[in-house]
PDB file of C-alpha atoms in Angstrom:
ATOM      1  CA  MET A   9       0.000   0.000   0.000  1.00 54.00           C
ATOM      2  CA  LYS A  10       1.489   3.335  -1.108  1.00 56.00           C
ATOM      3  CA  ILE A  11       1.038   6.467   0.942  1.00 55.00           C
ATOM      4  CA  LYS A  12       0.350   9.544  -1.165  1.00 55.00           C
ATOM      5  CA  LYS A  13       2.285  12.653  -0.299  1.00 51.00           C
ATOM      6  CA  HIS A  14       0.176  15.786  -0.057  1.00 50.00           C
ATOM      7  CA  TYR A  15       2.166  18.974  -0.513  1.00 51.00           C
ATOM      8  CA  ILE A  16      -0.325  21.508   0.803  1.00 55.00           C
ATOM      9  CA  LYS A  17      -1.438  20.615   4.313  1.00 54.00           C
ATOM     10  CA  TYR A  18      -4.352  22.618   5.719  1.00 50.00           C
ATOM     11  CA  LYS A  19      -5.585  21.946   9.208  1.00 50.00           C
ATOM     12  CA  TYR A  20      -9.363  21.982   9.536  1.00 51.00           C
ATOM     13  CA  ASN A  21      -9.445  22.485  13.294  1.00 49.00           C
ATOM     14  CA  LEU A  22     -10.088  25.618  15.312  1.00 46.00           C
ATOM     15  CA  LYS A  23      -6.626  26.151  16.790  1.00 53.00           C
ATOM     16  CA  PHE A  24      -6.272  29.543  15.168  1.00 56.00           C
ATOM     17  CA  LYS A  25      -7.335  32.807  16.827  1.00 61.00           C
ATOM     18  CA  LYS A  26      -9.833  34.114  14.282  1.00 67.00           C
ATOM     19  CA  HIS A  27     -12.910  32.183  15.472  1.00 72.00           C
ATOM     20  CA  LEU A  28     -13.824  34.326  18.512  1.00 79.00           C
ATOM     21  CA  LEU A  29     -15.471  37.762  18.566  1.00 84.00           C
ATOM     22  CA  LYS A  30     -13.060  40.537  19.528  1.00 84.00           C
ATOM     23  CA  PHE A  31     -14.557  43.917  18.634  1.00 85.00           C
ATOM     24  CA  GLY A  32     -18.221  43.715  17.597  1.00 84.00           C
ATOM     25  CA  PHE A  33     -21.392  42.141  18.954  1.00 89.00           C
ATOM     26  CA  VAL A  34     -22.263  40.173  15.814  1.00 92.00           C
ATOM     27  CA  GLY A  35     -19.783  38.197  13.728  1.00 92.00           C
ATOM     28  CA  PHE A  36     -20.153  36.441  10.398  1.00 92.00           C
ATOM     29  CA  LYS A  37     -18.299  33.153  10.245  1.00 91.00           C
ATOM     30  CA  ILE A  38     -17.387  31.198   7.090  1.00 91.00           C
ATOM     31  CA  ILE A  39     -18.993  27.739   6.990  1.00 90.00           C
ATOM     32  CA  LEU A  40     -16.722  25.994   4.452  1.00 90.00           C
ATOM     33  CA  PHE A  41     -13.057  26.232   3.456  1.00 88.00           C
ATOM     34  CA  HIS A  42     -12.929  28.789   0.653  1.00 87.00           C
ATOM     35  CA  ARG A  43     -10.587  30.798  -1.554  1.00 89.00           C
ATOM     36  CA  ILE A  44     -11.604  34.411  -2.104  1.00 90.00           C
ATOM     37  CA  THR A  45      -9.965  36.618  -4.714  1.00 90.00           C
ATOM     38  CA  LYS A  46      -9.390  40.338  -4.226  1.00 91.00           C
ATOM     39  CA  LYS A  47     -12.209  41.292  -6.615  1.00 91.00           C
ATOM     40  CA  LYS A  48     -14.729  39.103  -4.779  1.00 91.00           C
ATOM     41  CA  GLU A  49     -13.525  40.484  -1.460  1.00 91.00           C
ATOM     42  CA  GLU A  50     -14.000  44.105  -2.542  1.00 92.00           C
ATOM     43  CA  TYR A  51     -17.425  43.280  -3.991  1.00 93.00           C
ATOM     44  CA  LEU A  52     -18.414  41.596  -0.730  1.00 92.00           C
ATOM     45  CA  LYS A  53     -17.317  44.643   1.309  1.00 92.00           C
ATOM     46  CA  LEU A  54     -19.330  46.915  -0.966  1.00 94.00           C
ATOM     47  CA  LEU A  55     -22.424  44.718  -0.611  1.00 93.00           C
ATOM     48  CA  ILE A  56     -22.132  44.619   3.179  1.00 92.00           C
ATOM     49  CA  LEU A  57     -21.764  48.374   3.573  1.00 92.00           C
ATOM     50  CA  LYS A  58     -24.599  49.076   1.127  1.00 93.00           C
ATOM     51  CA  LYS A  59     -26.994  46.662   2.836  1.00 93.00           C
ATOM     52  CA  LEU A  60     -26.150  48.019   6.298  1.00 92.00           C
ATOM     53  CA  LYS A  61     -27.027  51.538   5.120  1.00 92.00           C
ATOM     54  CA  GLU A  62     -30.402  50.254   3.901  1.00 92.00           C
ATOM     55  CA  LEU A  63     -31.171  48.381   7.120  1.00 91.00           C
ATOM     56  CA  THR A  64     -30.440  51.048   9.728  1.00 89.00           C
ATOM     57  CA  LYS A  65     -29.954  54.786   9.922  1.00 85.00           C
ATOM     58  CA  ARG A  66     -27.803  54.577  13.065  1.00 87.00           C
ATOM     59  CA  LYS A  67     -24.023  54.674  13.182  1.00 88.00           C
ATOM     60  CA  ILE A  68     -22.612  51.176  12.607  1.00 90.00           C
ATOM     61  CA  LYS A  69     -19.024  50.012  12.991  1.00 91.00           C
ATOM     62  CA  VAL A  70     -17.716  47.222  10.785  1.00 91.00           C
ATOM     63  CA  TRP A  71     -14.384  45.403  11.139  1.00 91.00           C
ATOM     64  CA  PHE A  72     -13.068  43.362   8.185  1.00 90.00           C
ATOM     65  CA  PHE A  73     -10.435  40.687   8.851  1.00 86.00           C
ATOM     66  CA  SER A  74      -9.376  39.856   5.332  1.00 82.00           C
ATOM     67  CA  LEU A  75      -6.102  40.283   3.503  1.00 81.00           C
ATOM     68  CA  CYS A  76      -5.164  38.967   0.079  1.00 79.00           C
ATOM     69  CA  PHE A  77      -1.488  38.049  -0.006  1.00 81.00           C
ATOM     70  CA  PHE A  78      -1.291  34.828  -2.071  1.00 86.00           C
ATOM     71  CA  ASN A  79      -0.546  35.257  -5.780  1.00 86.00           C
ATOM     72  CA  LEU A  80      -2.226  33.176  -8.479  1.00 85.00           C
ATOM     73  CA  THR A  81      -0.071  32.652 -11.552  1.00 85.00           C
ATOM     74  CA  GLN A  82      -0.849  31.423 -15.034  1.00 85.00           C
ATOM     75  CA  LEU A  83       1.189  30.687 -18.150  1.00 84.00           C
ATOM     76  CA  PRO A  84      -0.076  31.709 -21.596  1.00 82.00           C
ATOM     77  CA  LEU A  85      -1.812  28.946 -23.573  1.00 80.00           C
ATOM     78  CA  ASP A  86       0.837  28.758 -26.288  1.00 79.00           C
ATOM     79  CA  SER A  87       3.803  28.223 -23.923  1.00 79.00           C
ATOM     80  CA  ARG A  88       5.541  24.909 -23.442  1.00 78.00           C
ATOM     81  CA  MET A  89       6.780  23.247 -20.296  1.00 77.00           C
ATOM     82  CA  GLY A  90       9.903  24.552 -18.593  1.00 77.00           C
ATOM     83  CA  LYS A  91       9.219  28.249 -19.133  1.00 76.00           C
ATOM     84  CA  GLY A  92       8.882  29.119 -15.452  1.00 75.00           C
ATOM     85  CA  LYS A  93       5.977  29.799 -13.180  1.00 79.00           C
ATOM     86  CA  GLY A  94       4.083  32.379 -15.199  1.00 82.00           C
ATOM     87  CA  GLU A  95       2.714  35.841 -14.597  1.00 86.00           C
ATOM     88  CA  VAL A  96       0.657  36.894 -11.599  1.00 85.00           C
ATOM     89  CA  TYR A  97      -2.937  37.474 -12.656  1.00 86.00           C
ATOM     90  CA  GLU A  98      -4.805  37.621  -9.324  1.00 88.00           C
ATOM     91  CA  THR A  99      -4.256  37.848  -5.577  1.00 89.00           C
ATOM     92  CA  CYS A 100      -6.291  35.760  -3.178  1.00 88.00           C
ATOM     93  CA  ASN A 101      -6.452  34.318   0.315  1.00 89.00           C
ATOM     94  CA  PHE A 102      -7.523  30.964   1.704  1.00 88.00           C
ATOM     95  CA  TYR A 103      -9.996  31.004   4.594  1.00 88.00           C
ATOM     96  CA  LYS A 104     -10.530  28.072   6.922  1.00 85.00           C
ATOM     97  CA  LYS A 105     -13.840  26.837   8.223  1.00 86.00           C
ATOM     98  CA  GLY A 106     -14.814  28.929  11.234  1.00 86.00           C
ATOM     99  CA  PHE A 107     -12.910  32.093  10.246  1.00 88.00           C
ATOM    100  CA  ILE A 108     -14.759  35.301  11.170  1.00 89.00           C
ATOM    101  CA  LEU A 109     -14.578  37.435   8.039  1.00 90.00           C
ATOM    102  CA  PHE A 110     -16.143  40.559   9.560  1.00 91.00           C
ATOM    103  CA  GLU A 111     -17.736  41.841  12.772  1.00 92.00           C
ATOM    104  CA  VAL A 112     -20.474  44.423  13.220  1.00 93.00           C
ATOM    105  CA  LYS A 113     -21.302  46.649  16.187  1.00 92.00           C
ATOM    106  CA  GLY A 114     -24.470  48.738  16.550  1.00 90.00           C
ATOM    107  CA  ILE A 115     -26.953  46.492  14.732  1.00 91.00           C
ATOM    108  CA  SER A 116     -29.934  44.561  16.062  1.00 90.00           C
ATOM    109  CA  ILE A 117     -30.237  40.778  15.872  1.00 91.00           C
ATOM    110  CA  PHE A 118     -33.179  41.029  13.486  1.00 94.00           C
ATOM    111  CA  ASN A 119     -31.212  43.211  11.044  1.00 93.00           C
ATOM    112  CA  SER A 120     -28.159  40.964  11.324  1.00 92.00           C
ATOM    113  CA  LEU A 121     -30.296  37.976  10.312  1.00 94.00           C
ATOM    114  CA  LYS A 122     -31.573  39.958   7.314  1.00 94.00           C
ATOM    115  CA  LEU A 123     -27.968  40.710   6.359  1.00 93.00           C
ATOM    116  CA  LEU A 124     -27.046  37.033   6.757  1.00 93.00           C
ATOM    117  CA  ILE A 125     -29.858  35.904   4.444  1.00 94.00           C
ATOM    118  CA  PHE A 126     -28.897  38.567   1.893  1.00 94.00           C
ATOM    119  CA  LEU A 127     -25.213  37.552   1.874  1.00 93.00           C
ATOM    120  CA  ASN A 128     -25.973  33.831   1.617  1.00 93.00           C
ATOM    121  CA  ASN A 129     -28.229  34.509  -1.376  1.00 94.00           C
ATOM    122  CA  GLN A 130     -25.321  36.233  -3.169  1.00 90.00           C
ATOM    123  CA  LYS A 131     -23.471  32.842  -3.294  1.00 87.00           C
ATOM    124  CA  ILE A 132     -19.973  34.268  -2.865  1.00 88.00           C
ATOM    125  CA  VAL A 133     -19.356  32.613   0.503  1.00 90.00           C
ATOM    126  CA  LYS A 134     -21.741  30.866   2.890  1.00 91.00           C
ATOM    127  CA  PHE A 135     -21.883  32.559   6.284  1.00 92.00           C
ATOM    128  CA  LYS A 136     -23.162  31.751   9.749  1.00 91.00           C
ATOM    129  CA  SER A 137     -23.812  34.497  12.290  1.00 90.00           C
ATOM    130  CA  ILE A 138     -22.551  34.364  15.865  1.00 90.00           C
ATOM    131  CA  PHE A 139     -23.531  36.594  18.761  1.00 86.00           C
TER     132      PHE A 139
END
Protein backbone atom coordinates (compact mmCIF):
# COMPACT_ATOMS: atom_id res chain seq x y z
CA MET A 1 0.00 0.00 0.00
CA LYS A 2 1.49 3.33 -1.11
CA ILE A 3 1.04 6.47 0.94
CA LYS A 4 0.35 9.54 -1.17
CA LYS A 5 2.29 12.65 -0.30
CA HIS A 6 0.18 15.79 -0.06
CA TYR A 7 2.17 18.97 -0.51
CA ILE A 8 -0.32 21.51 0.80
CA LYS A 9 -1.44 20.62 4.31
CA TYR A 10 -4.35 22.62 5.72
CA LYS A 11 -5.59 21.95 9.21
CA TYR A 12 -9.36 21.98 9.54
CA ASN A 13 -9.45 22.49 13.29
CA LEU A 14 -10.09 25.62 15.31
CA LYS A 15 -6.63 26.15 16.79
CA PHE A 16 -6.27 29.54 15.17
CA LYS A 17 -7.34 32.81 16.83
CA LYS A 18 -9.83 34.11 14.28
CA HIS A 19 -12.91 32.18 15.47
CA LEU A 20 -13.82 34.33 18.51
CA LEU A 21 -15.47 37.76 18.57
CA LYS A 22 -13.06 40.54 19.53
CA PHE A 23 -14.56 43.92 18.63
CA GLY A 24 -18.22 43.71 17.60
CA PHE A 25 -21.39 42.14 18.95
CA VAL A 26 -22.26 40.17 15.81
CA GLY A 27 -19.78 38.20 13.73
CA PHE A 28 -20.15 36.44 10.40
CA LYS A 29 -18.30 33.15 10.25
CA ILE A 30 -17.39 31.20 7.09
CA ILE A 31 -18.99 27.74 6.99
CA LEU A 32 -16.72 25.99 4.45
CA PHE A 33 -13.06 26.23 3.46
CA HIS A 34 -12.93 28.79 0.65
CA ARG A 35 -10.59 30.80 -1.55
CA ILE A 36 -11.60 34.41 -2.10
CA THR A 37 -9.96 36.62 -4.71
CA LYS A 38 -9.39 40.34 -4.23
CA LYS A 39 -12.21 41.29 -6.61
CA LYS A 40 -14.73 39.10 -4.78
CA GLU A 41 -13.52 40.48 -1.46
CA GLU A 42 -14.00 44.11 -2.54
CA TYR A 43 -17.42 43.28 -3.99
CA LEU A 44 -18.41 41.60 -0.73
CA LYS A 45 -17.32 44.64 1.31
CA LEU A 46 -19.33 46.92 -0.97
CA LEU A 47 -22.42 44.72 -0.61
CA ILE A 48 -22.13 44.62 3.18
CA LEU A 49 -21.76 48.37 3.57
CA LYS A 50 -24.60 49.08 1.13
CA LYS A 51 -26.99 46.66 2.84
CA LEU A 52 -26.15 48.02 6.30
CA LYS A 53 -27.03 51.54 5.12
CA GLU A 54 -30.40 50.25 3.90
CA LEU A 55 -31.17 48.38 7.12
CA THR A 56 -30.44 51.05 9.73
CA LYS A 57 -29.95 54.79 9.92
CA ARG A 58 -27.80 54.58 13.07
CA LYS A 59 -24.02 54.67 13.18
CA ILE A 60 -22.61 51.18 12.61
CA LYS A 61 -19.02 50.01 12.99
CA VAL A 62 -17.72 47.22 10.78
CA TRP A 63 -14.38 45.40 11.14
CA PHE A 64 -13.07 43.36 8.18
CA PHE A 65 -10.43 40.69 8.85
CA SER A 66 -9.38 39.86 5.33
CA LEU A 67 -6.10 40.28 3.50
CA CYS A 68 -5.16 38.97 0.08
CA PHE A 69 -1.49 38.05 -0.01
CA PHE A 70 -1.29 34.83 -2.07
CA ASN A 71 -0.55 35.26 -5.78
CA LEU A 72 -2.23 33.18 -8.48
CA THR A 73 -0.07 32.65 -11.55
CA GLN A 74 -0.85 31.42 -15.03
CA LEU A 75 1.19 30.69 -18.15
CA PRO A 76 -0.08 31.71 -21.60
CA LEU A 77 -1.81 28.95 -23.57
CA ASP A 78 0.84 28.76 -26.29
CA SER A 79 3.80 28.22 -23.92
CA ARG A 80 5.54 24.91 -23.44
CA MET A 81 6.78 23.25 -20.30
CA GLY A 82 9.90 24.55 -18.59
CA LYS A 83 9.22 28.25 -19.13
CA GLY A 84 8.88 29.12 -15.45
CA LYS A 85 5.98 29.80 -13.18
CA GLY A 86 4.08 32.38 -15.20
CA GLU A 87 2.71 35.84 -14.60
CA VAL A 88 0.66 36.89 -11.60
CA TYR A 89 -2.94 37.47 -12.66
CA GLU A 90 -4.80 37.62 -9.32
CA THR A 91 -4.26 37.85 -5.58
CA CYS A 92 -6.29 35.76 -3.18
CA ASN A 93 -6.45 34.32 0.32
CA PHE A 94 -7.52 30.96 1.70
CA TYR A 95 -10.00 31.00 4.59
CA LYS A 96 -10.53 28.07 6.92
CA LYS A 97 -13.84 26.84 8.22
CA GLY A 98 -14.81 28.93 11.23
CA PHE A 99 -12.91 32.09 10.25
CA ILE A 100 -14.76 35.30 11.17
CA LEU A 101 -14.58 37.43 8.04
CA PHE A 102 -16.14 40.56 9.56
CA GLU A 103 -17.74 41.84 12.77
CA VAL A 104 -20.47 44.42 13.22
CA LYS A 105 -21.30 46.65 16.19
CA GLY A 106 -24.47 48.74 16.55
CA ILE A 107 -26.95 46.49 14.73
CA SER A 108 -29.93 44.56 16.06
CA ILE A 109 -30.24 40.78 15.87
CA PHE A 110 -33.18 41.03 13.49
CA ASN A 111 -31.21 43.21 11.04
CA SER A 112 -28.16 40.96 11.32
CA LEU A 113 -30.30 37.98 10.31
CA LYS A 114 -31.57 39.96 7.31
CA LEU A 115 -27.97 40.71 6.36
CA LEU A 116 -27.05 37.03 6.76
CA ILE A 117 -29.86 35.90 4.44
CA PHE A 118 -28.90 38.57 1.89
CA LEU A 119 -25.21 37.55 1.87
CA ASN A 120 -25.97 33.83 1.62
CA ASN A 121 -28.23 34.51 -1.38
CA GLN A 122 -25.32 36.23 -3.17
CA LYS A 123 -23.47 32.84 -3.29
CA ILE A 124 -19.97 34.27 -2.86
CA VAL A 125 -19.36 32.61 0.50
CA LYS A 126 -21.74 30.87 2.89
CA PHE A 127 -21.88 32.56 6.28
CA LYS A 128 -23.16 31.75 9.75
CA SER A 129 -23.81 34.50 12.29
CA ILE A 130 -22.55 34.36 15.87
CA PHE A 131 -23.53 36.59 18.76
